[in-house]
Short mmCIF file of C-alpha atoms and ligand atoms in Angstrom, two decimals:
data_model
loop_
_atom_site.label_atom_id
_atom_site.label_comp_id
_atom_site.label_asym_id
_atom_site.label_seq_id
_atom_site.Cartn_x
_atom_site.Cartn_y
_atom_site.Cartn_z
CA MET R 1 18.29 19.17 -5.66
CA GLY R 2 17.89 22.52 -3.99
CA SER R 3 13.73 23.70 -3.05
CA GLU R 4 13.93 26.86 -4.91
CA GLY R 5 9.94 26.65 -5.11
CA ILE R 6 8.90 29.95 -4.92
CA PRO R 7 11.20 33.00 -5.45
CA SER R 8 11.82 34.81 -2.05
CA ALA R 9 12.33 38.17 -4.08
CA ASN R 10 9.52 40.11 -4.88
CA GLY R 11 7.52 36.58 -4.50
CA LYS R 12 4.30 38.22 -4.75
CA THR R 13 5.46 39.86 -7.67
CA ALA R 14 6.84 36.63 -9.34
CA LEU R 15 3.62 34.64 -8.59
CA ARG R 16 1.88 37.14 -10.02
CA VAL R 17 4.17 37.28 -13.39
CA LYS R 18 3.66 33.60 -14.01
CA ALA R 19 -0.06 33.41 -13.13
CA LEU R 20 -0.16 36.12 -15.44
CA GLU R 21 2.16 33.88 -17.97
CA SER R 22 -0.58 31.37 -17.91
CA VAL R 23 -3.67 33.46 -18.28
CA LEU R 24 -2.47 35.16 -21.61
CA LEU R 25 -0.39 32.32 -23.27
CA GLU R 26 -3.40 29.78 -22.94
CA LYS R 27 -5.56 32.88 -24.42
CA GLY R 28 -2.82 33.26 -27.26
CA LEU R 29 -2.96 37.18 -26.06
CA ILE R 30 0.70 36.98 -26.33
CA GLU R 31 3.77 35.28 -27.48
CA THR R 32 6.60 33.60 -26.16
CA ALA R 33 8.95 35.87 -26.91
CA ALA R 34 7.14 38.60 -25.05
CA ILE R 35 7.75 36.64 -21.76
CA ASP R 36 11.21 36.19 -22.81
CA GLU R 37 11.20 40.31 -22.37
CA LEU R 38 9.59 39.69 -19.58
CA ILE R 39 11.60 37.34 -17.79
CA ASP R 40 14.61 40.14 -18.78
CA MET R 41 12.88 42.47 -17.25
CA PHE R 42 12.62 40.60 -14.07
CA GLU R 43 15.84 39.16 -14.68
CA ASN R 44 17.93 42.11 -15.79
CA ARG R 45 15.77 45.09 -14.41
CA ILE R 46 13.81 45.03 -11.75
CA GLY R 47 15.52 41.95 -9.50
CA PRO R 48 18.72 43.29 -9.45
CA TRP R 49 17.62 46.79 -8.61
CA ASN R 50 17.04 45.60 -5.26
CA GLY R 51 20.50 44.81 -4.06
CA ALA R 52 22.16 47.38 -5.80
CA LYS R 53 19.58 49.92 -3.59
CA VAL R 54 21.21 47.19 -0.47
CA VAL R 55 24.69 48.12 -2.00
CA ALA R 56 24.37 51.51 -2.15
CA ARG R 57 23.42 52.49 1.03
CA ALA R 58 25.81 50.23 2.73
CA TRP R 59 28.39 52.62 1.05
CA ALA R 60 26.94 55.83 2.02
CA ASP R 61 26.04 54.85 5.34
CA PRO R 62 28.31 53.23 7.64
CA ASP R 63 26.25 52.12 10.12
CA TYR R 64 23.90 50.13 8.05
CA LYS R 65 27.38 48.84 6.23
CA LYS R 66 27.63 47.47 9.33
CA ARG R 67 23.91 46.01 10.38
CA LEU R 68 24.46 44.45 6.67
CA LEU R 69 27.07 42.80 7.35
CA ASP R 70 26.54 41.20 11.26
CA ASP R 71 22.75 40.47 9.64
CA GLY R 72 22.03 40.58 6.46
CA THR R 73 18.66 39.18 6.65
CA ALA R 74 17.17 41.89 9.15
CA ALA R 75 19.14 44.77 7.31
CA ILE R 76 17.92 43.87 3.80
CA ALA R 77 14.08 42.89 5.52
CA GLU R 78 14.51 47.04 7.15
CA MET R 79 14.73 48.34 3.42
CA GLY R 80 11.77 46.56 2.95
CA PHE R 81 12.64 43.81 0.75
CA GLU R 82 10.84 40.35 1.65
CA VAL R 83 13.51 37.51 2.21
CA ILE R 84 11.05 34.43 2.72
CA GLN R 85 11.05 32.61 5.75
CA GLY R 86 13.71 30.08 6.38
CA GLU R 87 16.49 31.68 4.45
CA GLU R 88 19.22 33.61 5.83
CA MET R 89 21.27 36.01 3.92
CA VAL R 90 24.98 36.80 4.27
CA VAL R 91 26.18 39.62 2.89
CA VAL R 92 30.19 39.39 1.84
CA GLU R 93 32.28 42.33 1.98
CA ASN R 94 34.97 42.70 -1.08
CA THR R 95 38.02 44.34 0.24
CA PRO R 96 41.93 45.49 -1.65
CA GLU R 97 42.70 41.82 0.13
CA VAL R 98 39.39 39.52 -0.09
CA HIS R 99 37.23 39.12 -2.96
CA ASN R 100 34.12 37.04 -2.64
CA VAL R 101 32.21 35.12 -5.74
CA ILE R 102 29.47 33.04 -4.81
CA VAL R 103 27.58 30.10 -6.25
CA CYS R 104 25.95 27.47 -5.56
CA THR R 105 27.21 24.20 -6.57
CA LEU R 106 24.59 21.86 -6.37
CA CYS R 107 21.75 23.33 -8.13
CA SER R 108 20.65 27.02 -8.57
CA CYS R 109 20.32 28.65 -5.06
CA PHE R 110 20.61 32.16 -5.58
CA PRO R 111 19.51 35.81 -3.35
CA TRP R 112 16.26 36.08 -5.52
CA ALA R 113 15.05 39.05 -2.35
CA VAL R 114 17.84 41.45 -3.41
CA MET R 115 18.76 40.36 -7.18
CA GLY R 116 15.65 38.24 -8.41
CA LEU R 117 16.33 35.21 -11.32
CA PRO R 118 19.87 34.08 -11.28
CA PRO R 119 21.49 33.93 -14.80
CA VAL R 120 21.40 31.45 -17.17
CA TRP R 121 24.96 31.09 -16.49
CA TYR R 122 24.84 30.97 -12.86
CA LYS R 123 22.95 27.38 -12.62
CA SER R 124 25.32 25.71 -15.54
CA ALA R 125 27.47 23.11 -14.74
CA PRO R 126 30.73 24.50 -15.65
CA TYR R 127 30.17 27.48 -13.81
CA ARG R 128 28.57 25.61 -10.64
CA ALA R 129 31.51 22.88 -11.07
CA ARG R 130 34.65 25.59 -11.73
CA ALA R 131 33.74 28.81 -9.29
CA ALA R 132 34.59 25.98 -6.65
CA SER R 133 37.17 24.26 -8.20
CA ASP R 134 38.71 27.35 -10.23
CA PRO R 135 37.43 30.12 -8.99
CA ARG R 136 40.69 32.21 -10.31
CA GLY R 137 40.36 30.93 -13.73
CA VAL R 138 36.23 31.67 -14.25
CA LEU R 139 37.08 34.96 -12.87
CA LYS R 140 39.09 35.25 -15.92
CA GLU R 141 36.60 34.48 -18.26
CA PHE R 142 34.33 37.02 -16.66
CA GLY R 143 37.14 39.55 -17.26
CA THR R 144 37.93 39.55 -13.72
CA GLU R 145 41.92 39.71 -13.21
CA ILE R 146 42.31 38.73 -8.63
CA GLY R 147 45.86 39.76 -7.80
CA ASP R 148 48.02 37.23 -6.08
CA ASP R 149 47.84 38.71 -2.83
CA VAL R 150 44.23 38.46 -2.93
CA GLU R 151 42.47 36.04 -1.14
CA VAL R 152 39.50 34.07 -3.07
CA ARG R 153 36.57 33.30 -0.83
CA VAL R 154 34.09 30.97 -2.88
CA TRP R 155 30.58 30.53 -0.86
CA ASP R 156 28.33 27.90 -1.51
CA SER R 157 24.53 28.82 -1.10
CA ASN R 158 22.01 26.01 -0.15
CA ALA R 159 18.31 26.78 0.17
CA GLU R 160 18.50 28.05 3.65
CA LEU R 161 22.09 30.09 3.34
CA ARG R 162 22.02 32.52 0.45
CA TYR R 163 25.07 34.57 -0.65
CA MET R 164 25.09 38.14 -1.77
CA VAL R 165 28.50 40.42 -2.26
CA LEU R 166 28.94 43.76 -1.50
CA PRO R 167 31.12 45.06 -4.21
CA GLU R 168 34.26 47.21 -3.35
CA ARG R 169 32.76 50.95 -3.90
CA PRO R 170 34.51 52.49 -7.43
CA ALA R 171 36.55 55.29 -7.20
CA ALA R 172 36.16 58.56 -7.24
CA THR R 173 32.29 58.06 -6.08
CA ASP R 174 32.65 61.10 -3.29
CA GLY R 175 29.56 62.95 -4.69
CA LEU R 176 27.36 60.70 -5.46
CA ASP R 177 24.30 59.96 -3.89
CA GLU R 178 22.38 56.78 -2.55
CA ALA R 179 20.86 56.33 -5.88
CA ALA R 180 23.67 57.76 -7.99
CA LEU R 181 25.42 55.05 -6.60
CA ALA R 182 22.87 52.19 -6.83
CA ARG R 183 22.88 52.67 -10.84
CA LEU R 184 26.68 51.95 -10.37
CA VAL R 185 25.57 48.39 -9.42
CA THR R 186 25.12 45.23 -11.24
CA ARG R 187 24.13 42.01 -10.52
CA ASP R 188 27.14 40.27 -11.62
CA SER R 189 29.55 42.57 -9.10
CA MET R 190 26.83 41.14 -6.20
CA ILE R 191 27.59 37.47 -7.14
CA GLY R 192 31.57 38.34 -7.32
CA VAL R 193 32.16 37.17 -10.67
CA THR R 194 33.23 41.08 -11.92
CA LYS R 195 34.54 44.23 -10.07
CA LEU R 196 32.77 47.54 -10.89
CA ALA R 197 35.31 49.79 -12.55
CA ALA R 198 35.77 53.29 -11.80
CA ILE R 199 33.56 56.22 -13.07
FE1 LIG Q 1 21.15 25.43 -5.35
#
């Protein structure tokens, strides 16, 4: 199975969190509910925020977008987000013609560097199997309707190669700066299971 070992996203932070968790649990200072809260924070709030900043910059800066699509690993590192050695990041762009979805059919490989921890459903057997065999059906379950004229591409991650979706920029966001744009980006849109709604 995958060699997921150490999360590459904020690797040092993740390790510190783990170490802290062990110590605090051992000393009976915190309960698992508090741990769950920490995980939720890492999984849902801190992690995807890196990816959101990458996406926002790509939307705002065409040169950066080109670099990102050409060499995701380098362009993400350029933003100061550490990609663990030996992992390549590939960024795939959603357009009106192509909709991309990422999965790890084998286990749960995920772009830690930009998205933190994978959601539970991403690691589930049904998602892993069906994202590959019936991506449109899976997307529908996420409330995402993809027109028949749009090509759906599924990218199977592995330990060495991790994908991230560059979602389409929502309409009517011309006046927003990068920070405001980043706040629109969701984790699920960077996995490709949802699209970003117009604001
Ligand atoms: Fe995996």
